[in-house]
CSV table of C-alpha atoms in Angstrom, one decimal:
chain,number,residue,atom,x,y,z
Q,1,UNK,CA,38.9,-25.9,42.8
Q,2,UNK,CA,39.6,-26.7,39.2
Q,3,UNK,CA,37.1,-28.8,37.3
Q,4,UNK,CA,36.6,-30.3,33.8
Q,5,UNK,CA,33.1,-31.8,33.0
Q,6,UNK,CA,32.3,-34.0,30.1
Q,7,UNK,CA,29.6,-36.7,29.6
Q,8,UNK,CA,30.6,-40.1,30.7
Q,9,UNK,CA,29.3,-42.0,27.7
Q,10,UNK,CA,27.6,-41.2,24.4
Q,11,UNK,CA,26.2,-43.5,21.6
Q,12,UNK,CA,26.0,-42.6,17.9
Q,13,UNK,CA,25.3,-44.3,14.6
Q,14,UNK,CA,27.9,-44.9,11.9
Q,15,UNK,CA,27.8,-42.2,9.3
Q,16,UNK,CA,26.1,-39.7,11.7
Q,17,UNK,CA,27.5,-36.6,13.5
Q,18,UNK,CA,28.2,-36.4,17.2
Q,19,UNK,CA,29.1,-33.5,19.5
Q,20,UNK,CA,31.0,-34.0,22.7
Q,21,UNK,CA,30.8,-31.2,25.1
Q,22,UNK,CA,33.4,-30.0,27.7
Q,23,UNK,CA,32.9,-27.3,30.3
Q,24,UNK,CA,35.7,-26.1,32.5
Q,25,UNK,CA,36.5,-24.0,35.5
Q,26,UNK,CA,40.2,-23.5,36.0
Q,27,UNK,CA,42.7,-21.1,37.4
Q,28,UNK,CA,43.6,-19.2,34.3
Q,29,UNK,CA,43.5,-20.5,30.7
Q,30,UNK,CA,46.3,-21.3,28.3
Q,31,UNK,CA,44.6,-23.5,25.9
Q,32,UNK,CA,42.3,-26.5,25.6
Q,33,UNK,CA,43.2,-29.9,24.2
Q,34,UNK,CA,41.2,-32.8,22.9
Q,35,UNK,CA,42.8,-36.3,22.8
Q,36,UNK,CA,41.5,-39.6,21.5
Q,37,UNK,CA,42.1,-42.8,23.5
Q,38,UNK,CA,41.2,-46.2,22.1
Q,39,UNK,CA,40.7,-48.9,24.7
Q,40,UNK,CA,44.0,-50.3,26.1
Q,41,UNK,CA,46.0,-47.7,24.2
Q,42,UNK,CA,47.7,-44.4,24.9
Q,43,UNK,CA,45.9,-41.0,24.3
Q,44,UNK,CA,46.7,-39.3,21.0
Q,45,UNK,CA,46.4,-35.6,20.2
Q,46,UNK,CA,43.5,-34.4,18.2
Q,47,UNK,CA,43.2,-30.6,18.6
Q,48,UNK,CA,44.3,-27.5,20.4
Q,49,UNK,CA,42.2,-24.3,20.8
Q,50,UNK,CA,43.5,-21.2,22.5
Q,51,UNK,CA,41.3,-18.6,20.7
Q,52,UNK,CA,37.5,-18.5,20.5
Q,53,UNK,CA,36.0,-20.2,17.4
Q,54,UNK,CA,36.0,-23.3,15.4
Q,55,UNK,CA,39.1,-25.3,14.3
Q,56,UNK,CA,38.5,-27.8,11.6
Q,57,UNK,CA,40.7,-30.8,10.8
Q,58,UNK,CA,39.2,-33.2,8.4
Q,59,UNK,CA,36.2,-35.0,9.9
Q,60,UNK,CA,37.0,-33.6,13.4
Q,61,UNK,CA,36.3,-30.0,14.5
Q,62,UNK,CA,36.8,-28.4,17.9
Q,63,UNK,CA,35.1,-25.2,19.2
Q,64,UNK,CA,36.0,-23.0,22.1
Q,65,UNK,CA,34.2,-20.2,23.9
Q,66,UNK,CA,36.5,-18.8,26.7
Q,67,UNK,CA,33.8,-16.5,28.1
Q,68,UNK,CA,31.5,-19.5,28.6
Q,69,UNK,CA,34.2,-21.9,29.7
Q,70,UNK,CA,33.0,-24.3,27.0
Q,71,UNK,CA,34.3,-26.4,24.2
Q,72,UNK,CA,33.0,-29.1,22.0
Q,73,UNK,CA,34.5,-31.7,19.7
Q,74,UNK,CA,32.4,-32.4,16.6
Q,75,UNK,CA,32.9,-35.7,14.7
Q,76,UNK,CA,31.3,-36.0,11.3
Q,77,UNK,CA,30.7,-39.1,9.1
Q,78,UNK,CA,31.3,-41.4,12.0
Q,79,UNK,CA,33.2,-44.5,11.4
Q,80,UNK,CA,33.4,-47.6,13.6
Q,81,UNK,CA,37.1,-46.8,14.3
Q,82,UNK,CA,35.9,-43.6,16.0
Q,83,UNK,CA,34.7,-45.7,18.9
Q,84,UNK,CA,37.1,-44.5,21.7
Q,85,UNK,CA,37.3,-42.3,24.7
Q,86,UNK,CA,37.7,-38.5,24.1
Q,87,UNK,CA,39.6,-36.6,26.7
Q,88,UNK,CA,39.3,-32.9,27.3
Q,89,UNK,CA,42.1,-31.1,29.0
Q,90,UNK,CA,42.8,-27.4,29.9
Q,91,UNK,CA,46.1,-25.8,30.5
Q,92,UNK,CA,45.9,-23.5,33.5
Q,93,UNK,CA,47.8,-20.4,34.5
Q,94,UNK,CA,50.7,-22.5,35.7
Q,95,UNK,CA,50.8,-24.3,32.4
Q,96,UNK,CA,49.6,-27.5,34.1
Q,97,UNK,CA,47.1,-29.7,32.3
Q,98,UNK,CA,43.8,-30.4,34.0
Q,99,UNK,CA,42.1,-33.5,32.6
Q,100,UNK,CA,38.5,-34.4,32.3
Q,101,UNK,CA,37.5,-38.0,33.0
Q,102,UNK,CA,36.8,-38.6,29.3
Q,103,UNK,CA,33.7,-39.4,27.2
Q,104,UNK,CA,33.4,-43.0,26.0
Q,105,UNK,CA,31.9,-42.8,22.5
Q,106,UNK,CA,30.1,-46.0,21.2
Q,107,UNK,CA,29.4,-46.2,17.5
Q,108,UNK,CA,26.7,-48.5,16.4
Q,109,UNK,CA,26.3,-49.8,12.8
Z,1,UNK,CA,61.0,-45.5,15.5
Z,2,UNK,CA,60.9,-42.1,17.2
Z,3,UNK,CA,58.7,-41.8,20.3
Z,4,UNK,CA,58.4,-42.8,23.9
Z,5,UNK,CA,59.1,-46.3,25.2
Z,6,UNK,CA,57.8,-47.6,28.5
Z,7,UNK,CA,58.7,-50.8,30.3
Z,8,UNK,CA,57.4,-53.0,31.5
Z,9,UNK,CA,54.0,-53.0,29.7
Z,10,UNK,CA,52.4,-55.0,32.5
Z,11,UNK,CA,53.5,-56.1,35.9
Z,12,UNK,CA,52.0,-57.8,38.9
Z,13,UNK,CA,53.9,-57.3,42.2
Z,14,UNK,CA,53.4,-57.9,45.9
Z,15,UNK,CA,52.6,-55.1,48.3
Z,16,UNK,CA,55.8,-53.7,49.9
Z,17,UNK,CA,58.0,-54.4,46.9
Z,18,UNK,CA,60.0,-51.8,45.1
Z,19,UNK,CA,59.3,-51.2,41.5
Z,20,UNK,CA,60.7,-48.9,38.8
Z,21,UNK,CA,58.8,-48.1,35.6
Z,22,UNK,CA,61.1,-47.0,32.8
Z,23,UNK,CA,60.5,-44.3,30.3
Z,24,UNK,CA,62.7,-43.3,27.4
Z,25,UNK,CA,62.1,-40.8,24.6
Z,26,UNK,CA,64.2,-40.0,21.6
Z,27,UNK,CA,62.5,-36.8,20.5
Z,28,UNK,CA,64.8,-34.6,22.5
Z,29,UNK,CA,61.8,-33.2,24.4
Z,30,UNK,CA,62.7,-31.1,27.4
Z,31,UNK,CA,59.5,-31.7,29.4
Z,32,UNK,CA,58.4,-35.2,30.6
Z,33,UNK,CA,55.6,-36.3,32.8
Z,34,UNK,CA,54.2,-39.3,34.6
Z,35,UNK,CA,50.5,-39.8,34.9
Z,36,UNK,CA,48.2,-42.5,36.3
Z,37,UNK,CA,44.9,-43.3,34.8
Z,38,UNK,CA,42.1,-44.9,36.9
Z,39,UNK,CA,38.6,-45.8,35.8
Z,40,UNK,CA,36.2,-42.9,36.0
Z,41,UNK,CA,39.0,-40.4,36.8
Z,42,UNK,CA,40.9,-38.1,34.5
Z,43,UNK,CA,44.6,-38.5,34.0
Z,44,UNK,CA,46.4,-37.4,37.2
Z,45,UNK,CA,49.9,-36.0,37.2
Z,46,UNK,CA,52.3,-37.8,39.5
Z,47,UNK,CA,55.6,-36.0,38.8
Z,48,UNK,CA,57.0,-33.9,36.0
Z,49,UNK,CA,60.4,-32.6,34.8
Z,50,UNK,CA,60.7,-29.5,32.8
Z,51,UNK,CA,64.3,-30.2,31.8
Z,52,UNK,CA,67.1,-32.6,32.6
Z,53,UNK,CA,68.3,-32.2,36.2
Z,54,UNK,CA,65.0,-30.8,37.5
Z,55,UNK,CA,61.8,-32.5,38.8
Z,56,UNK,CA,58.6,-31.4,40.4
Z,57,UNK,CA,55.6,-32.8,42.2
Z,58,UNK,CA,52.2,-33.2,40.5
Z,59,UNK,CA,48.8,-33.8,41.9
Z,60,UNK,CA,49.4,-37.2,43.4
Z,61,UNK,CA,53.1,-37.6,44.2
Z,62,UNK,CA,53.0,-39.5,47.5
Z,63,UNK,CA,54.6,-42.9,47.3
Z,64,UNK,CA,56.4,-42.1,44.0
Z,65,UNK,CA,59.8,-40.7,43.2
Z,66,UNK,CA,61.4,-39.7,39.9
Z,67,UNK,CA,64.8,-38.7,38.6
Z,68,UNK,CA,65.9,-37.0,35.4
Z,69,UNK,CA,69.6,-37.6,34.9
Z,70,UNK,CA,69.5,-36.9,31.2
Z,71,UNK,CA,67.1,-35.6,28.5
Z,72,UNK,CA,66.0,-39.1,27.4
Z,73,UNK,CA,65.2,-41.0,30.5
Z,74,UNK,CA,62.6,-40.4,33.2
Z,75,UNK,CA,62.1,-43.4,35.5
Z,76,UNK,CA,59.3,-43.6,38.1
Z,77,UNK,CA,59.9,-45.5,41.3
Z,78,UNK,CA,57.5,-46.9,43.8
Z,79,UNK,CA,59.6,-47.4,46.9
Z,80,UNK,CA,57.1,-49.7,48.7
Z,81,UNK,CA,54.1,-50.6,46.5
Z,82,UNK,CA,50.6,-50.5,48.0
Z,83,UNK,CA,47.3,-51.8,46.4
Z,84,UNK,CA,46.0,-48.3,45.8
Z,85,UNK,CA,48.9,-47.9,43.3
Z,86,UNK,CA,47.2,-50.4,41.1
Z,87,UNK,CA,46.7,-48.4,37.9
Z,88,UNK,CA,47.8,-47.7,34.4
Z,89,UNK,CA,50.8,-45.4,34.2
Z,90,UNK,CA,51.6,-43.2,31.2
Z,91,UNK,CA,54.8,-41.4,30.6
Z,92,UNK,CA,54.5,-38.4,28.3
Z,93,UNK,CA,56.7,-35.7,26.8
Z,94,UNK,CA,56.2,-32.4,25.1
Z,95,UNK,CA,58.4,-30.2,23.0
Z,96,UNK,CA,55.9,-28.7,20.5
Z,97,UNK,CA,54.7,-25.1,20.5
Z,98,UNK,CA,51.2,-26.0,21.4
Z,99,UNK,CA,52.2,-28.2,24.3
Z,100,UNK,CA,50.9,-31.3,22.6
Z,101,UNK,CA,51.7,-34.4,24.7
Z,102,UNK,CA,53.2,-37.5,23.2
Z,103,UNK,CA,52.4,-40.6,25.3
Z,104,UNK,CA,54.1,-43.9,25.8
Z,105,UNK,CA,52.0,-47.0,25.5
Z,106,UNK,CA,51.4,-47.3,29.2
Z,107,UNK,CA,52.4,-49.7,32.0
Z,108,UNK,CA,49.6,-51.6,33.7
Z,109,UNK,CA,50.6,-52.2,37.3
Z,110,UNK,CA,48.8,-54.5,39.7
Z,111,UNK,CA,49.7,-54.5,43.3
Z,112,UNK,CA,48.4,-57.4,45.4
């Protein structure tokens, strides 16, 4: 079966760095997405990786290793507004998105 | 304002009632989706439409139906609601090269 694994919850301190991991087993691979979802709101797009390596976008970076079935989202200089759930999703060979359950990130002052 | 609009934002209804969740987008995206989101689970695809006039079943289609008469609208109907359909429903569309999804604000449905 297809599976996306990510930690349920993480806690970090304002101003610090946090890495949220995502491992996947899917039927084929056509890209990996990260979305941010604040409580009670809709998910919003953060990043897309289809090739191995690191994609940097401001304070957020996303890494992909296709051979290991692994990705991480790196958040630097954490701010209180970064408290949210972070969703990992993989597009399979049928171009369907398979979603992880999300990682709730709690930022403490 | 461009984007996706869902209605209603919240609804409580009795089991056995029929309910339609509305979704409209003005981005001229071809592909549209309905997801449900439950605590502890990832987003699960209910139905999708790759283009106007076509629809397909997702991971959890039972008890739901959709139609896609035109590009903009993609309503989701629960013919006879059951308590297990209590959830938050998100409509989404995509038209970008990366397959980035644009989500509506969600419809919180409670079936009693």
